[in-house]
CSV table of C-alpha atoms in Angstrom, one decimal:
chain,number,residue,atom,x,y,z
A,456,MET,CA,-26.7,-12.8,-2.4
A,457,LYS,CA,-29.4,-14.7,-4.7
A,458,ILE,CA,-30.9,-12.5,-7.4
A,459,ASP,CA,-34.3,-12.6,-5.7
A,460,GLU,CA,-32.5,-11.6,-2.5
A,461,VAL,CA,-31.2,-8.3,-4.1
A,462,PRO,CA,-32.6,-5.4,-3.4
A,463,GLN,CA,-34.7,-2.8,-6.0
A,464,ASP,CA,-36.3,-0.3,-3.3
A,465,ASP,CA,-36.3,2.5,-6.2
A,466,ILE,CA,-34.4,4.1,-4.1
A,467,PRO,CA,-34.6,8.2,-5.2
A,468,ILE,CA,-30.6,9.3,-5.4
A,469,PHE,CA,-30.3,7.2,-8.6
A,470,ARG,CA,-33.8,8.2,-10.2
A,471,GLY,CA,-33.7,9.2,-13.1
A,472,HIS,CA,-30.0,7.9,-13.7
A,473,GLY,CA,-30.6,4.3,-14.6
A,474,THR,CA,-29.8,0.8,-12.8
A,475,LYS,CA,-26.4,-0.1,-10.9
A,476,ALA,CA,-25.3,-3.6,-11.6
A,477,ILE,CA,-24.4,-6.2,-9.1
A,478,TYR,CA,-23.5,-9.8,-8.7
A,479,ALA,CA,-25.9,-12.3,-7.4
A,480,LEU,CA,-26.6,-16.2,-7.8
A,481,ASP,CA,-28.4,-17.6,-10.1
A,482,LYS,CA,-31.2,-20.7,-9.6
A,483,HIS,CA,-28.2,-22.7,-10.4
A,484,GLY,CA,-25.5,-21.0,-8.0
A,485,ARG,CA,-24.1,-19.9,-10.4
A,486,TYR,CA,-23.1,-15.8,-9.7
A,487,THR,CA,-23.9,-13.5,-12.7
A,488,LYS,CA,-24.3,-10.1,-13.5
A,489,THR,CA,-28.0,-8.2,-12.8
A,490,THR,CA,-28.9,-5.1,-12.3
A,491,THR,CA,-30.3,-3.2,-8.8
A,492,SER,CA,-32.8,0.6,-8.5
A,493,GLY,CA,-30.6,0.3,-4.8
A,494,TRP,CA,-30.7,-0.5,-1.6
A,495,ALA,CA,-32.8,1.9,1.2
A,496,VAL,CA,-29.4,1.3,3.7
A,497,GLU,CA,-27.8,2.9,0.7
A,498,GLU,CA,-30.3,5.6,0.8
A,499,LEU,CA,-30.4,6.3,4.3
A,500,VAL,CA,-26.7,6.3,4.9
A,501,LEU,CA,-26.4,8.9,2.1
A,502,ARG,CA,-28.8,11.2,3.7
A,503,ASP,CA,-27.0,11.1,6.9
A,504,VAL,CA,-23.9,12.6,5.5
A,505,LEU,CA,-25.8,14.8,3.2
A,506,GLU,CA,-28.0,16.1,5.9
A,507,ASP,CA,-25.1,16.9,8.1
A,508,PHE,CA,-23.7,18.4,5.2
A,509,GLU,CA,-27.0,20.0,4.6
A,510,LEU,CA,-26.9,21.6,8.9
A,511,LYS,CA,-23.5,23.1,8.7
A,512,ALA,CA,-24.1,25.1,5.5
A,513,ALA,CA,-27.1,26.1,7.5
A,514,ALA,CA,-25.2,27.6,10.4
A,515,ALA,CA,-23.2,28.8,7.8
A,516,LYS,CA,-25.3,31.7,6.6
A,517,THR,CA,-26.5,32.6,10.2
A,518,ARG,CA,-23.0,32.8,10.4
A,519,ILE,CA,-22.3,34.7,7.4
A,520,LEU,CA,-25.3,37.0,7.5
A,521,GLN,CA,-24.0,38.0,11.6
A,522,GLY,CA,-20.8,38.8,10.0
A,523,VAL,CA,-18.4,36.1,11.4
A,524,ALA,CA,-18.2,33.8,8.7
A,525,SER,CA,-17.1,34.0,5.1
A,526,PRO,CA,-19.0,32.5,2.1
A,527,ILE,CA,-16.6,30.1,1.9
A,528,GLU,CA,-17.8,28.9,4.5
A,529,TYR,CA,-21.6,28.1,3.2
A,530,PHE,CA,-20.0,26.6,0.5
A,531,VAL,CA,-17.6,23.8,1.5
A,532,ASN,CA,-20.6,22.1,2.8
A,533,ARG,CA,-22.8,23.0,0.4
A,534,ARG,CA,-20.3,21.0,-2.3
A,535,LEU,CA,-19.3,18.1,0.4
A,536,MET,CA,-16.3,19.3,1.3
A,537,ASP,CA,-13.9,19.6,4.1
A,538,LEU,CA,-11.4,22.4,4.4
A,539,SER,CA,-8.4,19.5,3.8
A,540,ALA,CA,-10.5,18.6,0.4
A,541,LEU,CA,-11.1,22.3,-0.3
A,542,ALA,CA,-7.4,23.3,0.6
A,543,GLN,CA,-5.7,20.4,-1.8
A,544,ALA,CA,-8.3,20.9,-4.5
A,545,MET,CA,-7.1,24.6,-4.0
A,546,GLY,CA,-3.8,24.2,-4.6
A,547,ILE,CA,-3.2,26.0,-1.4
A,548,ALA,CA,-2.3,26.1,2.6
A,549,LYS,CA,-5.0,24.8,5.1
A,550,TRP,CA,-4.1,27.7,7.0
A,551,ARG,CA,-4.8,30.1,4.4
A,552,VAL,CA,-8.1,28.1,3.6
A,553,LYS,CA,-9.1,28.6,7.4
A,554,ARG,CA,-8.0,32.5,7.1
A,555,HIS,CA,-10.3,32.9,4.5
A,556,LEU,CA,-12.9,31.8,6.3
A,557,LYS,CA,-12.2,34.7,7.9
A,558,PRO,CA,-14.8,38.0,7.2
A,559,GLY,CA,-12.0,40.5,7.2
A,560,VAL,CA,-9.6,38.5,5.6
A,561,PHE,CA,-12.3,37.5,2.7
A,562,ASP,CA,-12.7,41.3,2.1
A,563,LYS,CA,-9.9,41.7,1.2
A,564,LEU,CA,-9.1,38.9,-1.4
A,565,ASN,CA,-8.2,39.4,-5.2
A,566,ASP,CA,-10.3,38.4,-8.3
A,567,ALA,CA,-7.2,36.0,-9.2
A,568,LEU,CA,-7.9,33.6,-6.4
A,569,LEU,CA,-11.7,34.2,-5.5
A,570,GLN,CA,-12.0,33.2,-9.2
A,571,ARG,CA,-10.1,30.1,-8.3
A,572,TYR,CA,-12.7,29.7,-5.5
A,573,ALA,CA,-15.3,30.6,-7.6
A,574,ASP,CA,-14.9,27.7,-10.6
A,575,LEU,CA,-14.3,25.2,-7.7
A,576,PHE,CA,-17.6,25.5,-6.4
A,577,ARG,CA,-19.0,25.9,-9.6
A,578,ILE,CA,-20.2,29.3,-9.9
A,579,ASP,CA,-19.8,33.1,-10.8
A,580,ILE,CA,-17.2,35.5,-8.6
A,581,ALA,CA,-20.3,37.9,-8.6
A,582,THR,CA,-22.4,35.1,-6.4
A,583,LEU,CA,-19.0,34.8,-4.5
A,584,LYS,CA,-18.4,38.7,-3.2
A,585,GLN,CA,-22.0,39.6,-3.6
A,586,PHE,CA,-22.9,36.6,-1.3
A,587,LYS,CA,-24.1,38.3,2.0
A,588,GLU,CA,-26.5,40.1,0.2
A,589,ILE,CA,-28.2,38.3,-1.9
A,590,LEU,CA,-28.5,36.1,1.4
A,591,ALA,CA,-29.8,38.7,2.8
A,592,ARG,CA,-32.8,39.5,0.4
A,593,ASP,CA,-33.4,36.1,-0.2
A,594,PRO,CA,-32.1,33.8,2.9
A,595,ASP,CA,-33.2,30.3,1.5
A,596,SER,CA,-31.4,30.6,-1.7
A,597,ARG,CA,-30.0,27.1,-2.4
A,598,ILE,CA,-27.0,27.8,-4.5
B,352,MET,CA,-18.7,13.6,-35.1
B,353,THR,CA,-16.4,11.4,-34.0
B,354,LEU,CA,-18.0,7.5,-32.4
B,355,ILE,CA,-15.1,4.8,-31.9
B,356,PRO,CA,-16.7,2.0,-34.2
B,357,GLU,CA,-18.1,-1.6,-33.0
B,358,PHE,CA,-17.9,-0.5,-29.5
B,359,LYS,CA,-20.5,-1.3,-27.2
B,360,HIS,CA,-21.4,0.1,-24.0
B,361,GLN,CA,-21.8,-2.4,-21.0
B,362,HIS,CA,-22.6,-1.8,-17.7
B,363,PHE,CA,-20.2,-3.0,-14.7
B,364,ALA,CA,-20.5,-2.7,-11.3
B,365,HIS,CA,-17.2,-1.4,-10.7
B,366,CYS,CA,-15.8,1.2,-12.4
B,367,GLU,CA,-11.6,0.7,-12.3
B,368,SER,CA,-12.3,-2.9,-12.9
B,369,GLY,CA,-15.0,-2.0,-15.3
B,370,VAL,CA,-13.1,0.2,-17.4
B,371,MET,CA,-10.0,-2.5,-17.8
B,372,SER,CA,-12.8,-5.3,-18.8
B,373,SER,CA,-13.8,-3.1,-21.9
B,374,LEU,CA,-10.5,-1.7,-23.3
B,375,LEU,CA,-9.2,-5.1,-23.2
B,376,LYS,CA,-12.5,-6.0,-24.9
B,377,HIS,CA,-12.2,-4.1,-27.5
B,378,LYS,CA,-8.3,-4.7,-28.0
B,379,GLY,CA,-9.5,-8.3,-28.5
B,380,LEU,CA,-9.2,-10.4,-25.0
B,381,ALA,CA,-11.8,-10.6,-23.0
B,382,LEU,CA,-12.0,-10.5,-19.7
B,383,SER,CA,-14.6,-10.8,-17.7
B,384,GLU,CA,-14.9,-8.1,-14.6
B,385,PRO,CA,-14.4,-10.3,-11.8
B,386,MET,CA,-11.7,-11.8,-13.8
B,387,VAL,CA,-9.8,-8.4,-13.7
B,388,PHE,CA,-10.6,-7.3,-10.6
B,389,GLY,CA,-9.9,-10.4,-8.7
B,390,LEU,CA,-6.4,-11.6,-11.2
B,391,ALA,CA,-5.6,-7.9,-10.8
B,392,GLY,CA,-5.6,-8.4,-6.8
B,393,ALA,CA,-7.9,-5.8,-6.0
B,394,LEU,CA,-9.5,-6.1,-3.3
B,395,SER,CA,-9.0,-6.0,0.9
B,396,PHE,CA,-10.1,-4.6,3.3
B,397,ALA,CA,-8.2,-1.3,4.9
B,398,PHE,CA,-9.0,1.2,7.9
B,399,LEU,CA,-6.8,3.8,7.9
B,400,PRO,CA,-7.7,6.2,11.0
B,401,PHE,CA,-4.9,9.1,9.9
B,402,LEU,CA,-5.9,9.3,6.5
B,403,LYS,CA,-9.7,12.0,6.8
B,404,PHE,CA,-11.6,12.0,3.9
B,405,GLY,CA,-14.6,14.6,4.6
B,406,ASN,CA,-13.6,13.7,8.5
B,407,MET,CA,-13.8,10.5,8.5
B,408,PRO,CA,-10.8,8.9,8.7
B,409,LEU,CA,-10.8,6.5,5.5
B,410,VAL,CA,-12.1,2.8,4.9
B,411,SER,CA,-11.3,0.7,1.5
B,412,TYR,CA,-13.1,-3.0,0.7
B,413,ARG,CA,-10.4,-2.8,-1.9
B,414,MET,CA,-7.0,-2.0,-3.0
B,415,PHE,CA,-5.9,2.1,-3.7
B,416,PRO,CA,-7.6,3.8,-6.7
B,417,GLY,CA,-5.2,3.5,-9.3
B,418,HIS,CA,-3.9,-0.2,-8.5
B,419,ILE,CA,-6.3,-2.2,-11.1
B,420,VAL,CA,-4.5,1.2,-13.8
B,421,LYS,CA,-0.8,1.1,-13.2
B,422,LYS,CA,-0.6,-3.0,-12.2
B,423,PHE,CA,-2.9,-4.8,-14.1
B,424,PRO,CA,-1.6,-4.7,-17.7
B,425,LYS,CA,2.3,-4.9,-17.1
B,426,GLN,CA,1.1,-8.6,-14.5
B,427,LEU,CA,-0.6,-10.0,-17.8
B,428,ARG,CA,1.9,-8.3,-20.1
B,429,VAL,CA,-0.5,-6.2,-22.2
B,430,GLY,CA,1.2,-3.1,-24.3
B,431,TYR,CA,0.3,-0.7,-22.6
B,432,PHE,CA,-0.2,3.5,-22.9
B,433,ARG,CA,-0.9,5.3,-19.4
B,434,LYS,CA,-0.1,8.9,-19.8
B,435,THR,CA,-0.1,12.2,-17.4
B,436,TYR,CA,-0.5,15.9,-19.0
B,437,ARG,CA,1.1,18.9,-17.2
B,438,ASN,CA,-1.0,21.2,-19.8
B,439,PRO,CA,-5.1,20.7,-19.6
B,440,ASP,CA,-4.8,22.0,-23.0
B,441,ASN,CA,-2.4,19.6,-24.3
B,442,ALA,CA,-4.7,16.6,-22.8
B,443,MET,CA,-7.8,17.9,-24.1
B,444,ALA,CA,-5.5,18.3,-27.4
B,445,ALA,CA,-4.2,14.3,-27.5
B,446,LEU,CA,-7.1,12.8,-26.5
B,447,ASP,CA,-9.5,14.5,-29.6
B,448,GLY,CA,-6.2,13.7,-31.9
B,449,PHE,CA,-6.9,9.6,-30.1
B,450,LEU,CA,-10.1,10.2,-30.7
B,451,ALA,CA,-9.6,11.4,-34.2
B,452,ALA,CA,-7.4,8.3,-35.2
B,453,GLY,CA,-10.0,6.0,-33.8
B,454,GLN,CA,-8.7,4.9,-30.7
B,455,MET,CA,-11.1,5.1,-27.4
B,456,VAL,CA,-9.6,6.4,-24.2
B,457,GLY,CA,-9.6,5.7,-20.5
B,458,LEU,CA,-9.5,8.7,-18.2
B,459,GLN,CA,-9.3,8.9,-14.5
B,460,THR,CA,-11.4,11.6,-13.3
B,461,SER,CA,-13.2,13.8,-10.3
B,462,ALA,CA,-17.0,12.5,-9.4
B,463,TYR,CA,-17.2,16.7,-8.3
B,464,HIS,CA,-17.1,17.7,-11.8
B,465,THR,CA,-18.6,14.4,-13.4
B,466,THR,CA,-21.7,16.8,-14.8
B,467,TYR,CA,-23.9,13.5,-14.9
B,468,PHE,CA,-23.8,11.9,-12.0
B,469,PRO,CA,-26.4,12.4,-9.2
B,470,PRO,CA,-25.8,16.0,-7.4
B,471,GLU,CA,-25.8,14.1,-3.8
B,472,MET,CA,-23.1,12.2,-6.1
B,473,ARG,CA,-20.8,14.7,-6.2
B,474,PHE,CA,-18.4,13.9,-4.1
B,475,HIS,CA,-15.0,15.0,-4.2
B,476,PHE,CA,-13.8,11.4,-5.2
B,477,ASN,CA,-10.7,12.1,-7.3
B,478,ALA,CA,-10.2,8.3,-8.5
B,479,HIS,CA,-13.2,7.4,-10.8
B,480,ASN,CA,-12.6,6.2,-14.0
B,481,ILE,CA,-14.5,6.4,-17.7
B,482,ILE,CA,-13.6,5.6,-20.9
B,483,ILE,CA,-13.6,8.4,-23.9
B,484,VAL,CA,-15.9,6.4,-26.7
B,485,GLY,CA,-16.6,9.7,-29.2
B,486,LYS,CA,-17.2,13.6,-29.4
B,487,GLN,CA,-20.1,15.0,-30.4
B,488,ASP,CA,-20.2,19.0,-30.8
B,489,GLU,CA,-18.6,20.0,-27.6
B,490,GLU,CA,-19.4,17.2,-25.9
B,491,TYR,CA,-18.1,14.0,-25.1
B,492,LEU,CA,-19.6,11.2,-25.4
B,493,VAL,CA,-18.7,8.3,-22.4
B,494,SER,CA,-18.8,4.8,-21.5
B,495,ASP,CA,-19.2,5.4,-17.7
B,496,PRO,CA,-19.1,1.5,-16.0
B,497,VAL,CA,-21.5,2.3,-13.5
B,498,PHE,CA,-24.3,3.5,-15.6
B,499,ASP,CA,-26.6,1.5,-17.7
B,500,GLN,CA,-26.2,4.1,-20.6
B,501,ILE,CA,-23.7,6.1,-22.7
B,502,GLN,CA,-23.4,9.9,-20.7
B,503,ARG,CA,-22.6,13.0,-22.2
B,504,ILE,CA,-20.3,15.4,-20.7
B,505,ALA,CA,-19.3,19.6,-21.8
B,506,GLY,CA,-16.1,19.8,-22.5
B,507,PRO,CA,-14.6,22.3,-20.2
B,508,ASP,CA,-16.5,20.0,-18.0
B,509,LEU,CA,-14.0,17.0,-18.6
B,510,GLN,CA,-11.0,19.3,-18.8
B,511,ARG,CA,-11.9,19.9,-14.9
B,512,ALA,CA,-12.4,16.7,-14.0
B,513,ARG,CA,-9.4,15.5,-15.5
B,514,PHE,CA,-7.2,18.0,-14.0
B,515,ALA,CA,-9.0,18.6,-10.5
B,516,LYS,CA,-6.7,18.6,-7.7
B,517,GLY,CA,-5.9,17.0,-3.7
B,518,LEU,CA,-6.0,13.4,-2.6
B,519,SER,CA,-5.2,10.5,-5.5
B,520,ALA,CA,-5.2,13.5,-8.6
B,521,PRO,CA,-5.9,12.7,-11.9
B,522,LYS,CA,-3.6,14.2,-13.4
B,523,GLY,CA,-5.1,13.7,-16.7
B,524,LEU,CA,-4.5,10.1,-16.8
B,525,ALA,CA,-5.0,8.4,-20.6
B,526,HIS,CA,-4.8,5.6,-20.8
B,527,PHE,CA,-5.7,2.4,-23.2
B,528,PRO,CA,-4.2,-0.8,-24.2
B,529,LEU,CA,-2.1,-0.5,-27.5
B,530,SER,CA,-1.4,-5.4,-27.6
B,531,VAL,CA,-2.7,-8.0,-25.8
B,532,PRO,CA,-1.0,-11.3,-25.1
B,533,ASP,CA,-1.9,-14.2,-27.7
B,534,ARG,CA,-2.2,-16.3,-24.9
B,535,ILE,CA,-2.6,-16.3,-20.9
B,536,ASP,CA,-1.2,-18.9,-18.1
B,537,MET,CA,-4.8,-18.5,-16.3
B,538,GLU,CA,-3.7,-21.3,-13.7
B,539,ARG,CA,-0.6,-19.1,-12.9
B,540,GLN,CA,-2.2,-15.8,-13.5
B,541,ILE,CA,-5.1,-17.1,-10.6
B,542,LYS,CA,-3.2,-19.1,-8.8
B,543,LYS,CA,-0.6,-15.9,-8.0
B,544,ALA,CA,-3.2,-13.7,-7.6
B,545,VAL,CA,-5.0,-15.7,-5.0
B,546,LYS,CA,-1.8,-16.0,-3.1
B,547,LYS,CA,-1.0,-12.6,-3.1
B,548,MET,CA,-4.0,-11.5,-1.7
B,549,VAL,CA,-4.0,-14.6,1.1
B,550,ARG,CA,-0.5,-12.4,2.3
B,551,MET,CA,-2.4,-9.7,2.1
B,552,MET,CA,-5.2,-10.1,4.2
B,553,LEU,CA,-4.0,-12.2,6.6
B,554,TYR,CA,-0.1,-11.7,7.2
B,555,ALA,CA,-0.2,-7.5,6.4
B,556,PRO,CA,2.6,-6.0,8.8
B,557,VAL,CA,0.8,-2.9,9.6
B,558,PRO,CA,-2.3,-3.4,12.0
B,559,TRP,CA,-5.6,-1.1,9.2
B,560,ILE,CA,-5.0,-3.9,6.2
B,561,GLY,CA,-7.1,-7.2,6.3
B,562,ILE,CA,-9.0,-9.3,9.3
B,563,LYS,CA,-6.5,-7.1,11.5
B,564,GLY,CA,-8.3,-4.1,10.1
B,565,ILE,CA,-11.5,-5.5,10.8
B,566,ARG,CA,-10.4,-6.1,13.8
B,567,TYR,CA,-9.6,-2.9,14.7
B,568,LEU,CA,-12.3,-1.3,13.0
B,569,ALA,CA,-14.3,-3.4,15.6
B,570,ARG,CA,-12.7,-2.3,18.3
B,571,ARG,CA,-12.9,1.2,17.2
B,572,VAL,CA,-16.8,0.8,16.5
B,573,ASP,CA,-16.9,-0.7,20.3
B,574,GLN,CA,-15.7,2.5,21.9
B,575,LEU,CA,-17.5,4.8,19.6
B,576,ALA,CA,-20.4,2.9,21.0
B,577,GLY,CA,-20.0,3.7,24.5
B,578,GLN,CA,-19.2,7.7,24.2
B,579,ALA,CA,-21.4,10.0,24.3
B,580,ASP,CA,-21.1,11.8,20.8
B,581,ALA,CA,-24.3,9.8,19.2
B,582,ARG,CA,-24.0,12.8,16.4
B,583,TYR,CA,-20.4,11.5,15.4
B,584,PHE,CA,-20.7,7.4,16.2
B,585,ARG,CA,-23.8,7.4,13.7
B,586,LEU,CA,-21.7,9.2,11.1
B,587,PHE,CA,-18.6,7.1,11.8
B,588,VAL,CA,-21.1,4.0,10.8
B,589,GLY,CA,-23.2,6.2,7.8
B,590,ASN,CA,-18.7,6.1,6.1
B,591,VAL,CA,-18.1,2.7,6.5
B,592,VAL,CA,-21.8,1.4,5.1
B,593,ARG,CA,-21.6,4.4,2.0
B,594,MET,CA,-17.9,2.5,1.5
B,595,GLN,CA,-19.1,-0.8,1.4
B,596,GLU,CA,-22.2,-0.4,-0.6
B,597,GLU,CA,-22.7,2.6,-2.2
B,598,ILE,CA,-21.9,2.5,-6.1
B,599,GLY,CA,-19.0,0.9,-7.7
B,600,THR,CA,-18.9,-2.5,-5.6
B,601,GLY,CA,-21.0,-5.1,-6.7
B,602,GLY,CA,-22.5,-5.2,-3.4
B,603,GLY,CA,-21.0,-6.1,-0.4
B,604,GLY,CA,-18.5,-4.3,-0.1
B,605,PHE,CA,-17.1,-6.0,-3.7
B,606,ARG,CA,-17.1,-9.8,-2.1
B,607,PHE,CA,-19.6,-10.8,-4.1
B,608,MET,CA,-17.9,-9.9,-7.1
B,609,TYR,CA,-14.7,-11.5,-5.6
B,610,ALA,CA,-16.9,-14.9,-4.9
B,611,SER,CA,-17.4,-14.0,-8.8
B,612,PHE,CA,-14.0,-14.2,-9.8
B,613,LEU,CA,-13.3,-17.4,-7.6
B,614,GLN,CA,-16.4,-19.4,-8.7
B,615,GLU,CA,-15.0,-18.7,-12.5
B,616,ALA,CA,-11.1,-19.8,-11.5
B,617,HIS,CA,-12.9,-22.7,-10.0
B,618,ASP,CA,-14.6,-23.3,-14.0
B,619,ILE,CA,-10.9,-23.3,-15.5
B,620,THR,CA,-8.7,-24.2,-13.8
B,621,GLY,CA,-11.0,-27.2,-11.6
B,622,TRP,CA,-9.6,-26.4,-8.2
B,623,ARG,CA,-12.0,-27.6,-5.0
B,624,VAL,CA,-10.5,-25.4,-3.3
B,625,LEU,CA,-12.0,-21.9,-5.0
B,626,LYS,CA,-15.0,-23.6,-5.6
B,627,GLU,CA,-15.4,-24.0,-1.8
B,628,ALA,CA,-13.9,-20.5,-1.0
B,629,SER,CA,-16.3,-18.9,-3.6
B,630,GLU,CA,-19.8,-20.3,-1.1
B,631,GLN,CA,-17.8,-18.8,1.4
B,632,MET,CA,-16.9,-15.4,0.3
B,633,THR,CA,-20.7,-15.3,-0.8
B,634,ASP,CA,-21.6,-16.0,2.9
B,635,ALA,CA,-19.5,-13.6,3.8
B,636,GLY,CA,-20.9,-10.9,1.2
B,637,ASP,CA,-24.3,-11.0,3.4
B,638,GLN,CA,-22.6,-11.0,6.7
B,639,TRP,CA,-21.4,-7.8,5.1
B,640,ARG,CA,-24.8,-6.9,4.4
B,641,LEU,CA,-25.9,-7.9,7.5
B,642,PHE,CA,-23.4,-5.2,9.2
B,643,ALA,CA,-24.5,-2.8,6.6
B,644,LEU,CA,-27.9,-3.1,7.5
B,645,GLU,CA,-28.3,-3.4,11.2
B,646,GLY,CA,-25.6,-0.2,11.0
B,647,ALA,CA,-29.0,1.5,8.8
B,648,ARG,CA,-31.1,0.6,11.8
B,649,ILE,CA,-29.3,2.1,14.5
B,650,ILE,CA,-29.0,5.6,12.4
B,651,LYS,CA,-32.5,5.8,11.4
B,652,ASN,CA,-33.7,6.1,15.0
B,653,LYS,CA,-30.0,8.1,15.8
B,654,GLY,CA,-29.4,5.3,18.1
B,655,ALA,CA,-32.8,5.4,20.3
B,656,LYS,CA,-33.5,1.9,19.2
B,657,GLY,CA,-31.1,-1.1,19.0
B,658,ASP,CA,-28.1,-2.3,20.9
B,659,PRO,CA,-24.5,0.0,18.6
B,660,GLY,CA,-22.6,-2.7,20.9
B,661,CYS,CA,-23.9,-5.7,18.4
B,662,LEU,CA,-21.6,-3.3,15.5
B,663,GLY,CA,-18.6,-4.5,16.3
B,664,GLU,CA,-19.3,-8.0,16.8
B,665,LEU,CA,-21.3,-8.3,13.6
B,666,LEU,CA,-17.4,-6.4,12.4
B,667,ARG,CA,-15.4,-9.3,14.2
B,668,GLN,CA,-18.0,-11.9,12.2
B,669,CYS,CA,-17.0,-11.0,8.9
B,670,GLY,CA,-13.1,-10.8,10.6
B,671,GLU,CA,-13.4,-14.0,11.2
B,672,LYS,CA,-15.6,-15.7,7.8
B,673,GLU,CA,-13.1,-13.8,6.2
B,674,ARG,CA,-10.1,-15.7,7.9
B,675,GLY,CA,-11.9,-18.8,7.4
B,676,ILE,CA,-11.9,-18.4,3.2
B,677,PHE,CA,-8.0,-17.1,3.8
B,678,LYS,CA,-6.7,-19.8,5.5
B,679,LEU,CA,-8.7,-22.2,3.2
B,680,LEU,CA,-6.9,-20.5,0.0
B,681,LYS,CA,-3.6,-20.7,1.7
B,682,ASN,CA,-3.9,-24.5,1.0
B,683,LEU,CA,-4.5,-23.8,-2.9
B,684,ARG,CA,-1.5,-26.0,-4.8
């Protein structure tokens, strides 16, 4: 890649966070470290995967209101994790996390465990506990 | 406020090699980022379908994270301090102690808790590398190689980032060089590093690594392209492209950085083979970018336009290109 071929697409994700370093050939065929404001391709693929998480989170909201899922299902997608990552980050077995996705089980969880979930999701424990009420009031909330 | 004297933030393409380059330079050993990357033999290709990361099989264009920090100092006979902690409070106290003593510290952190990242990029990735260069009030000053400015992070967030759990958990790892050798036999190091790379890329005994890995990925892409689940295919291709082009690769899945290393190595040794390999590695990087572009086109059109079947072929071309390069490098004296 030559320096004048380095994409400068000014992608929205990195806007306000400066530029990125990249290696490219100058006009003498020497490698130089230069900067890029991003490539539309990376923006596109990132958006695609974010959209996927977004859809899953929206589906989780509906399921929480229907009473068939617990708030954990929403936040795991909202925070761009999968169940294995969540279980590892919590330091508990995956089957336990899966169990906590059931509203009946979730309602009976003790505060200590809920606090660990809340810390990981970077929210208040109250938000986690009353998430269904919050959703009922404001279905568009994006915590 | 504490601040490491005479420290100048440098902007790098890749976090781990950047941190290493910065730390060594501050200690008086000037090695460019591509040089660190190349000498550490950090280039690779791996497609590990049995290791899932965010529901997607792991695709990597370099050695597993932590490789450089773990192996590189020993290889150069640099005296090096590395320590993991069990107790987060002790770890943060030790960090403050180092800073007070004028020692900057490399840390392994989770990108999920590094609050200065764009929110869309805060994935659960536990092997991000940063340098702490100072403390002001309750905020730490961070020299993060992939950002062009010094960043700030609050103490509690940094603690969480250092003690995130999961795959390749940082366990509070702190590291910095203690002493650097007077002289490094660059010719020997370069030769060793290149040979190691040839061995891995051409002769890895498993089908997931090196050229075999690229061909394996190509077969998988072919297979998925023929299947009905277009959404999974899109996400799968997106995942490969993301690993290749997201921040911290220097473009083209580290291939441009490696080409830069080969060029620099040629300047030092004068071995013709390296020059030729550098030029071809640039082509390989361009080829990977072509694959990324085609992949993005298919994702954008949701598979409606374009031929998904061509992606596998493009990957095979990347593989063949790289096979040629490493065959060439094999002839290194």
